[in-house]
Coordinates of C-alpha atoms in Angstrom, one line a residue:
X1 CA 31.1 -12.2 -20.7
X2 CA 30.9 -8.5 -21.2
X3 CA 27.4 -8.9 -22.7
X4 CA 26.3 -11.0 -19.7
X5 CA 27.6 -8.4 -17.3
X6 CA 25.8 -5.7 -19.1
X7 CA 22.6 -7.7 -19.0
X8 CA 22.9 -8.4 -15.3
X9 CA 23.5 -4.7 -14.6
X10 CA 20.5 -3.7 -16.8
X11 CA 18.3 -6.2 -15.0
X12 CA 19.3 -4.9 -11.6
X13 CA 18.7 -1.3 -12.7
X14 CA 15.3 -2.3 -14.0
X15 CA 14.4 -4.0 -10.7
X16 CA 15.8 -1.0 -8.8
X17 CA 13.2 1.2 -10.6
X18 CA 10.4 -0.8 -9.0
X19 CA 11.5 -1.7 -5.5
X20 CA 10.5 -0.1 -2.3
X21 CA 14.1 1.1 -1.8
X22 CA 14.6 2.8 -5.1
X23 CA 11.3 3.5 -6.7
X24 CA 11.1 7.0 -8.2
X25 CA 8.0 8.9 -9.1
X26 CA 7.0 7.5 -12.5
X27 CA 4.5 9.4 -14.6
X28 CA 2.8 8.0 -17.7
X29 CA 1.9 10.2 -20.6
X30 CA -1.7 11.0 -21.1
X31 CA -3.9 8.2 -22.5
X32 CA -7.6 7.8 -23.1
X33 CA -9.2 5.3 -20.7
X34 CA -8.8 1.8 -22.0
X35 CA -11.9 -0.3 -21.5
X36 CA -11.3 -2.5 -24.5
X37 CA -14.5 -3.7 -26.1
X38 CA -16.7 -1.9 -23.7
X39 CA -18.0 1.6 -23.3
X40 CA -19.1 3.1 -20.1
X41 CA -22.8 2.4 -20.7
X42 CA -22.1 -1.3 -21.0
X43 CA -20.6 -1.3 -17.5
X44 CA -24.1 -0.6 -16.1
X45 CA -24.8 -4.3 -16.8
X46 CA -23.5 -6.7 -14.3
X47 CA -22.6 -9.0 -17.2
X48 CA -19.6 -6.7 -17.9
X49 CA -18.3 -7.3 -14.5
X50 CA -19.3 -10.8 -13.6
X51 CA -19.7 -13.0 -16.5
X52 CA -16.6 -12.4 -18.7
X53 CA -14.2 -15.3 -19.2
X54 CA -15.4 -17.2 -16.1
X55 CA -15.5 -20.6 -17.7
X56 CA -11.9 -21.6 -16.9
X57 CA -12.0 -20.7 -13.2
X58 CA -12.5 -23.2 -10.4
X59 CA -14.0 -22.2 -7.1
X60 CA -12.8 -23.4 -3.7
X61 CA -13.7 -22.7 -0.1
X62 CA -10.5 -23.1 2.0
X63 CA -10.3 -23.7 5.7
X64 CA -8.1 -21.3 7.5
X65 CA -7.4 -20.5 11.2
X66 CA -9.9 -17.6 11.0
X67 CA -12.7 -19.2 8.9
X68 CA -13.4 -20.1 5.3
X69 CA -11.9 -18.2 2.4
X70 CA -13.6 -18.2 -1.0
X71 CA -10.9 -18.6 -3.7
X72 CA -11.1 -19.0 -7.5
X73 CA -8.2 -20.3 -9.4
X74 CA -7.2 -20.8 -13.1
X75 CA -4.3 -23.1 -14.2
X76 CA -2.0 -25.2 -12.1
X77 CA 1.4 -24.5 -10.5
X78 CA 4.1 -24.3 -13.2
X79 CA 7.4 -25.6 -11.8
X80 CA 9.0 -23.2 -9.4
X81 CA 7.2 -20.2 -11.0
X82 CA 5.1 -18.3 -8.4
X83 CA 1.3 -17.9 -8.5
X84 CA -0.3 -14.6 -9.1
X85 CA -2.5 -14.0 -6.1
X86 CA -4.9 -11.1 -5.9
X87 CA -6.8 -9.4 -3.1
X88 CA -9.6 -6.9 -3.8
X89 CA -10.5 -3.6 -2.2
X90 CA -13.2 -3.1 0.4
X91 CA -16.7 -2.8 -1.2
X92 CA -15.7 -5.1 -4.0
X93 CA -14.9 -8.7 -4.7
X94 CA -12.4 -10.3 -7.0
X95 CA -14.8 -9.9 -10.0
X96 CA -15.7 -6.3 -9.5
X97 CA -12.1 -5.4 -8.7
X98 CA -10.1 -7.4 -11.2
X99 CA -12.2 -8.6 -14.1
X100 CA -11.5 -5.7 -16.4
X101 CA -7.8 -5.9 -15.7
X102 CA -7.4 -9.6 -16.1
X103 CA -9.6 -9.8 -19.2
X104 CA -7.6 -7.1 -20.9
X105 CA -5.9 -8.6 -24.0
X106 CA -2.3 -7.8 -23.1
X107 CA -2.8 -9.1 -19.6
X108 CA -3.9 -12.4 -21.0
X109 CA -0.5 -12.6 -22.5
X110 CA 1.0 -12.6 -19.0
X111 CA -1.4 -14.8 -17.2
X112 CA -1.0 -17.7 -19.6
X113 CA 2.5 -18.1 -18.0
X114 CA 1.2 -18.3 -14.4
X115 CA -1.5 -19.9 -12.3
X116 CA -3.8 -17.1 -11.1
X117 CA -5.5 -17.2 -7.7
X118 CA -8.2 -14.6 -6.7
X119 CA -9.0 -14.4 -3.0
X120 CA -12.3 -12.9 -1.8
X121 CA -12.3 -11.5 1.7
X122 CA -14.7 -13.4 4.0
X123 CA -18.3 -12.9 3.0
X124 CA -17.6 -10.6 0.1
X125 CA -18.0 -13.0 -2.8
X126 CA -21.0 -13.1 -5.1
X127 CA -23.9 -15.0 -3.4
X128 CA -22.2 -15.0 0.0
X129 CA -24.4 -15.9 3.0
X130 CA -24.9 -13.3 5.6
X131 CA -22.8 -13.8 8.7
X132 CA -24.7 -14.6 11.9
X133 CA -25.5 -12.0 14.5
X134 CA -22.4 -11.5 16.7
X135 CA -19.9 -12.8 14.1
X136 CA -16.4 -11.3 14.7
X137 CA -14.9 -10.3 11.4
X138 CA -11.2 -11.0 11.2
X139 CA -8.8 -8.2 11.9
X140 CA -6.5 -7.0 9.0
X141 CA -3.7 -8.9 10.6
X142 CA -5.9 -12.0 10.7
X143 CA -6.9 -11.6 7.1
X144 CA -3.2 -11.7 6.2
X145 CA -2.7 -14.7 8.4
X146 CA -5.4 -16.6 6.5
X147 CA -3.4 -16.6 3.2
X148 CA -0.7 -19.2 4.1
X149 CA -3.6 -21.7 4.2
X150 CA -4.3 -20.8 0.5
X151 CA -0.7 -21.1 -0.5
X152 CA -0.4 -24.5 1.2
X153 CA -3.7 -25.8 -0.1
X154 CA -2.6 -25.4 -3.7
X155 CA 1.0 -26.2 -3.2
X156 CA 2.4 -22.8 -4.2
X157 CA 6.0 -22.2 -3.3
X158 CA 5.5 -18.5 -3.3
X159 CA 3.3 -15.8 -4.8
X160 CA 3.4 -12.5 -6.6
X161 CA 0.6 -10.5 -4.9
X162 CA -1.6 -7.9 -6.6
X163 CA -3.7 -5.9 -4.1
X164 CA -5.9 -2.9 -4.3
X165 CA -6.7 -0.6 -1.4
X166 CA -7.7 -2.7 1.6
X167 CA -6.4 -5.8 -0.4
X168 CA -3.0 -4.1 -0.9
X169 CA -2.8 -3.5 2.9
X170 CA -3.6 -7.2 3.6
X171 CA -0.9 -8.3 1.1
X172 CA 1.7 -6.0 2.5
X173 CA 0.9 -7.3 6.0
X174 CA 1.1 -10.8 4.6
X175 CA 4.6 -10.1 3.2
X176 CA 5.8 -8.6 6.5
X177 CA 4.6 -11.6 8.5
X178 CA 5.5 -14.4 5.9
X179 CA 8.3 -12.9 3.8
X180 CA 9.4 -16.3 2.5
X181 CA 6.0 -16.9 0.8
X182 CA 6.1 -13.6 -1.2
X183 CA 8.2 -13.2 -4.4
X184 CA 6.9 -9.7 -5.3
X185 CA 4.1 -7.3 -4.7
X186 CA 2.0 -4.9 -6.8
X187 CA 0.2 -2.5 -4.4
X188 CA -2.4 -0.2 -5.9
X189 CA -3.8 2.7 -3.9
X190 CA -2.5 1.4 -0.6
X191 CA -2.9 3.6 2.4
X192 CA -0.3 2.4 4.9
X193 CA -1.6 4.7 7.6
X194 CA -4.3 3.9 10.2
X195 CA -7.1 6.4 10.7
X196 CA -6.6 9.2 13.3
X197 CA -9.5 10.3 15.6
X198 CA -10.6 13.0 13.2
X199 CA -10.7 10.6 10.2
X200 CA -12.4 8.0 12.4
X201 CA -15.1 10.6 13.4
X202 CA -15.6 11.7 9.8
X203 CA -16.1 8.1 8.7
X204 CA -18.7 7.6 11.5
X205 CA -20.5 10.7 10.5
X206 CA -20.5 9.8 6.9
X207 CA -22.0 6.4 7.8
X208 CA -24.9 8.2 9.5
X209 CA -25.7 10.5 6.6
X210 CA -24.9 8.3 3.6
X211 CA -25.8 4.9 2.4
X212 CA -23.1 2.2 2.7
X213 CA -22.5 2.1 -1.1
X214 CA -22.0 5.9 -1.2
X215 CA -19.7 5.8 1.8
X216 CA -17.6 3.1 0.1
X217 CA -17.6 5.0 -3.2
X218 CA -15.8 7.9 -1.4
X219 CA -13.0 5.4 -0.7
X220 CA -12.9 4.0 -4.2
X221 CA -13.2 7.1 -6.4
X222 CA -11.7 10.6 -6.6
X223 CA -13.8 13.6 -5.6
X224 CA -13.9 14.7 -9.2
X225 CA -15.3 11.4 -10.3
X226 CA -17.9 11.5 -7.6
X227 CA -19.0 15.1 -8.3
X228 CA -19.3 14.3 -12.0
X229 CA -21.2 11.2 -11.1
X230 CA -19.6 9.4 -14.0
X231 CA -21.2 6.4 -15.6
X232 CA -18.5 4.2 -14.0
X233 CA -19.4 5.6 -10.6
X234 CA -23.1 5.0 -11.2
X235 CA -22.3 1.4 -12.3
X236 CA -20.2 0.7 -9.2
X237 CA -22.8 2.2 -6.9
X238 CA -25.4 -0.3 -8.4
X239 CA -23.0 -3.3 -8.2
X240 CA -21.8 -2.6 -4.7
X241 CA -25.5 -2.3 -3.6
X242 CA -26.7 -5.4 -5.4
X243 CA -23.8 -7.9 -5.6
X244 CA -22.0 -7.6 -2.2
X245 CA -23.9 -8.6 0.9
X246 CA -24.4 -5.3 2.7
X247 CA -24.2 -6.6 6.3
X248 CA -20.9 -8.5 5.5
X249 CA -19.6 -5.4 3.7
X250 CA -20.3 -3.3 6.8
X251 CA -18.2 -5.6 8.9
X252 CA -15.3 -5.5 6.5
X253 CA -15.6 -1.7 6.1
X254 CA -15.5 -1.3 9.9
X255 CA -12.5 -3.5 10.3
X256 CA -10.6 -1.7 7.5
X257 CA -11.2 1.6 9.1
X258 CA -9.9 0.3 12.4
X259 CA -6.5 -0.8 10.9
X260 CA -3.2 0.2 12.4
X261 CA -0.3 1.9 10.6
X262 CA 1.7 -0.6 8.5
X263 CA 4.8 1.2 9.8
X264 CA 6.9 0.4 6.8
X265 CA 10.2 2.3 6.2
X266 CA 12.7 2.3 3.5
X267 CA 15.9 0.4 4.3
X268 CA 18.5 2.6 6.1
X269 CA 16.1 5.4 7.0
X270 CA 15.6 4.4 10.6
X271 CA 17.3 1.9 12.9
X272 CA 15.8 -1.6 12.7
X273 CA 13.4 -0.4 9.9
X274 CA 10.5 -2.7 9.1
X275 CA 10.8 -3.3 5.4
X276 CA 9.3 -5.4 2.7
X277 CA 12.0 -7.9 1.6
X278 CA 10.6 -8.5 -1.9
X279 CA 10.4 -6.3 -5.0
X280 CA 7.4 -4.0 -4.8
X281 CA 5.6 -1.9 -7.4
X282 CA 3.5 0.8 -5.9
X283 CA 0.7 2.4 -8.0
X284 CA -1.7 5.2 -7.2
X285 CA -4.3 6.8 -9.5
X286 CA -4.1 10.5 -9.9
X287 CA -6.5 12.2 -7.5
X288 CA -7.3 8.8 -5.9
X289 CA -8.5 9.1 -2.3
X290 CA -5.4 7.3 -1.1
X291 CA -3.0 9.4 -3.1
X292 CA -1.7 11.6 -0.2
X293 CA -1.3 8.6 2.1
X294 CA 0.7 6.7 -0.5
X295 CA 2.8 9.5 -2.0
X296 CA 4.2 10.9 1.2
X297 CA 6.0 7.9 2.6
X298 CA 6.4 5.5 -0.3
X299 CA 7.0 7.5 -3.6
X300 CA 4.7 5.4 -5.9
X301 CA 4.1 5.2 -9.6
X302 CA 1.4 7.7 -10.4
X303 CA -1.0 7.0 -13.3
X304 CA -2.5 10.0 -15.1
X305 CA -6.2 9.9 -16.1
X306 CA -6.9 6.9 -14.0
X307 CA -8.9 8.3 -11.1
X308 CA -9.5 6.0 -8.1
X309 CA -9.5 2.6 -9.9
X310 CA -6.4 2.4 -12.2
X311 CA -6.9 -1.3 -12.9
X312 CA -10.4 -0.6 -14.3
X313 CA -9.9 2.8 -16.1
X314 CA -6.4 2.2 -17.3
X315 CA -5.7 -1.6 -17.6
X316 CA -3.4 -1.0 -20.5
X317 CA -1.0 1.2 -18.5
X318 CA -1.1 -1.1 -15.5
X319 CA -0.4 -4.1 -17.7
X320 CA 2.6 -2.4 -19.3
X321 CA 4.0 -1.6 -15.9
X322 CA 3.3 -5.1 -14.6
X323 CA 5.1 -6.7 -17.5
X324 CA 8.1 -4.5 -16.9
X325 CA 8.0 -5.4 -13.2
X326 CA 7.9 -9.1 -14.0
X327 CA 10.7 -8.9 -16.5
X328 CA 12.9 -7.2 -13.9
X329 CA 12.3 -10.2 -11.7
X330 CA 13.3 -12.5 -14.6
X331 CA 9.9 -14.0 -15.5
X332 CA 9.0 -12.4 -18.8
X333 CA 11.0 -12.7 -22.0
X334 CA 11.4 -9.4 -23.9
X335 CA 9.5 -10.9 -26.9
X336 CA 6.4 -10.8 -24.7
X337 CA 6.7 -7.1 -24.0
X338 CA 4.5 -4.6 -25.9
X339 CA 5.0 -0.9 -26.5
X340 CA 7.9 -0.6 -24.1
X341 CA 11.2 1.0 -24.6
X342 CA 13.0 -1.6 -26.7
X343 CA 16.4 -0.3 -26.0
X344 CA 15.9 -1.1 -22.3
X345 CA 14.2 -4.4 -22.7
X346 CA 16.5 -5.8 -25.4
X347 CA 19.5 -5.8 -23.0
X348 CA 17.5 -7.9 -20.5
X349 CA 16.8 -10.9 -22.7
X350 CA 19.7 -13.0 -21.5
X351 CA 18.8 -12.1 -17.9
X352 CA 15.2 -13.2 -18.2
X353 CA 14.0 -16.6 -16.9
X354 CA 11.4 -18.3 -19.1
X355 CA 11.8 -21.8 -17.8
X356 CA 10.0 -21.3 -14.5
X357 CA 13.0 -21.3 -12.2
X358 CA 13.2 -18.8 -9.4
X359 CA 15.5 -16.0 -10.4
X360 CA 18.6 -15.7 -8.2
X361 CA 19.5 -12.1 -9.1
X362 CA 16.3 -10.4 -7.9
X363 CA 16.4 -10.4 -4.2
X364 CA 15.4 -7.2 -2.4
X365 CA 18.8 -6.9 -0.7
X366 CA 20.7 -7.0 -4.0
X367 CA 18.4 -4.5 -5.7
X368 CA 18.5 -2.0 -2.9
X369 CA 21.9 -2.4 -1.3
X370 CA 24.0 -3.5 -4.3
X371 CA 23.1 -0.5 -6.4
X372 CA 24.0 2.3 -4.1
X373 CA 22.7 5.7 -5.3
X374 CA 22.0 4.8 -8.9
X375 CA 18.6 6.3 -9.8
X376 CA 16.6 5.9 -13.0
X377 CA 13.1 6.8 -14.2
X378 CA 11.0 4.4 -16.2
X379 CA 9.2 5.9 -19.2
X380 CA 6.3 4.0 -20.8
X381 CA 4.6 5.3 -24.0
X382 CA 1.0 4.0 -24.4

C-alpha cells in the first residue's frame, strides 16, 4: 500500500510539472541539433520533407460544418486510448511541420502505441486546389469547430493534440470549446495574444515589401536564423513557395493575423478564469518569434538551441519531453522511456497504464488543486 501511495504521489508530481497550473520554466542542457540521418543540405530536397515513411498513411477528405478537411491517419483506435492529433503552423502543412519529428526514431517508439491523425488546415495540403474567388476562409474559432467532425468520423473518444504556432492556437481553442474531447495538449510556440494595431500595421507593411514566403518565415524562424540565412531557412523558403498554394496560404495567413486573444488564465488567478481543463505541455524554442508572447502569461518549457521550429531542429528533446508528459498521464510504461532520470520514472511504473484504459488519476483538477503549492523542475539530459 505504501509503494502504491508513493507511486500515485510521484505520478501526480510528474503531471503537475507539465500542466497549465503548475508548469515551471524548464531548461534543457545544450545539445547539437538532431536531424537523424540527414544533414542540412539534404533538407533542400523536398524528398526529405514529403516522402519519408508515407506508405502506411491513409488520406481522407472529411466533411465539416465549415468545408472539407484533408486528414491523413495511420493505425486504428486502440481501445479507450486517445488518438494523437496534430495541427500544423501557418505556412506549412502536416508534412513540412511534423515529418522530421514523427520520423524520429524514438518518436516511432511512442506512435506505435497510438493511432496518429494529422490535420491539414483548409487548402494547405500538398496539391490542394486554389480556392475560388470570394471564398471566405474559416475563422480561427471555426477551424477549431471543424475538428469534432474528424473525431466523430474516426470514432475517437478523445485526442491528445500536438499543435505548432497557428495550429497550437487552433487546438487550444478546440480544447476550450470541446473540453470533453481533449485528453491532453502539447502546444509549441503558441502565441495566445491577438495582434494590436501596431503589429497589424507592421504585418501589412511587411506584406507590401516582402514575398509571402519571406513574410511567413519571419513568423516561423528566429531573427538570428533569418539573418544567418541558414540552410534550414533556405530550404523552408523553397518548400513554402513551391509546395503550399500561395493564394490559399495568403487567406490562412490573413485569418491567423486577425485572431483574438485566447484569454486563458491559470486557475485561481482571476475570478471565473477561462482555463484548459486537460494537462498541457507548453514548448517554445529559444529566440522563437513567439517566445515573448508565450513566456509572459504561460511559463513554458524553453528549448535551447532550437530556434523557431523545435520539432524540426530538436526532435530528440521534444520526444523526451513528450514521453515524460505521456507517462505522467499514465500512457507510457517506464520501460519505454529513454535517457530520462530513472529515479523519477522508476517510481511511476505501477501508476502507468499500458492497457489502453483512460487514466483516472490525471484530471486537470486533481493535478492543479490537489497538489497545492508543491513545485518541481524537470531535468532532461540529452
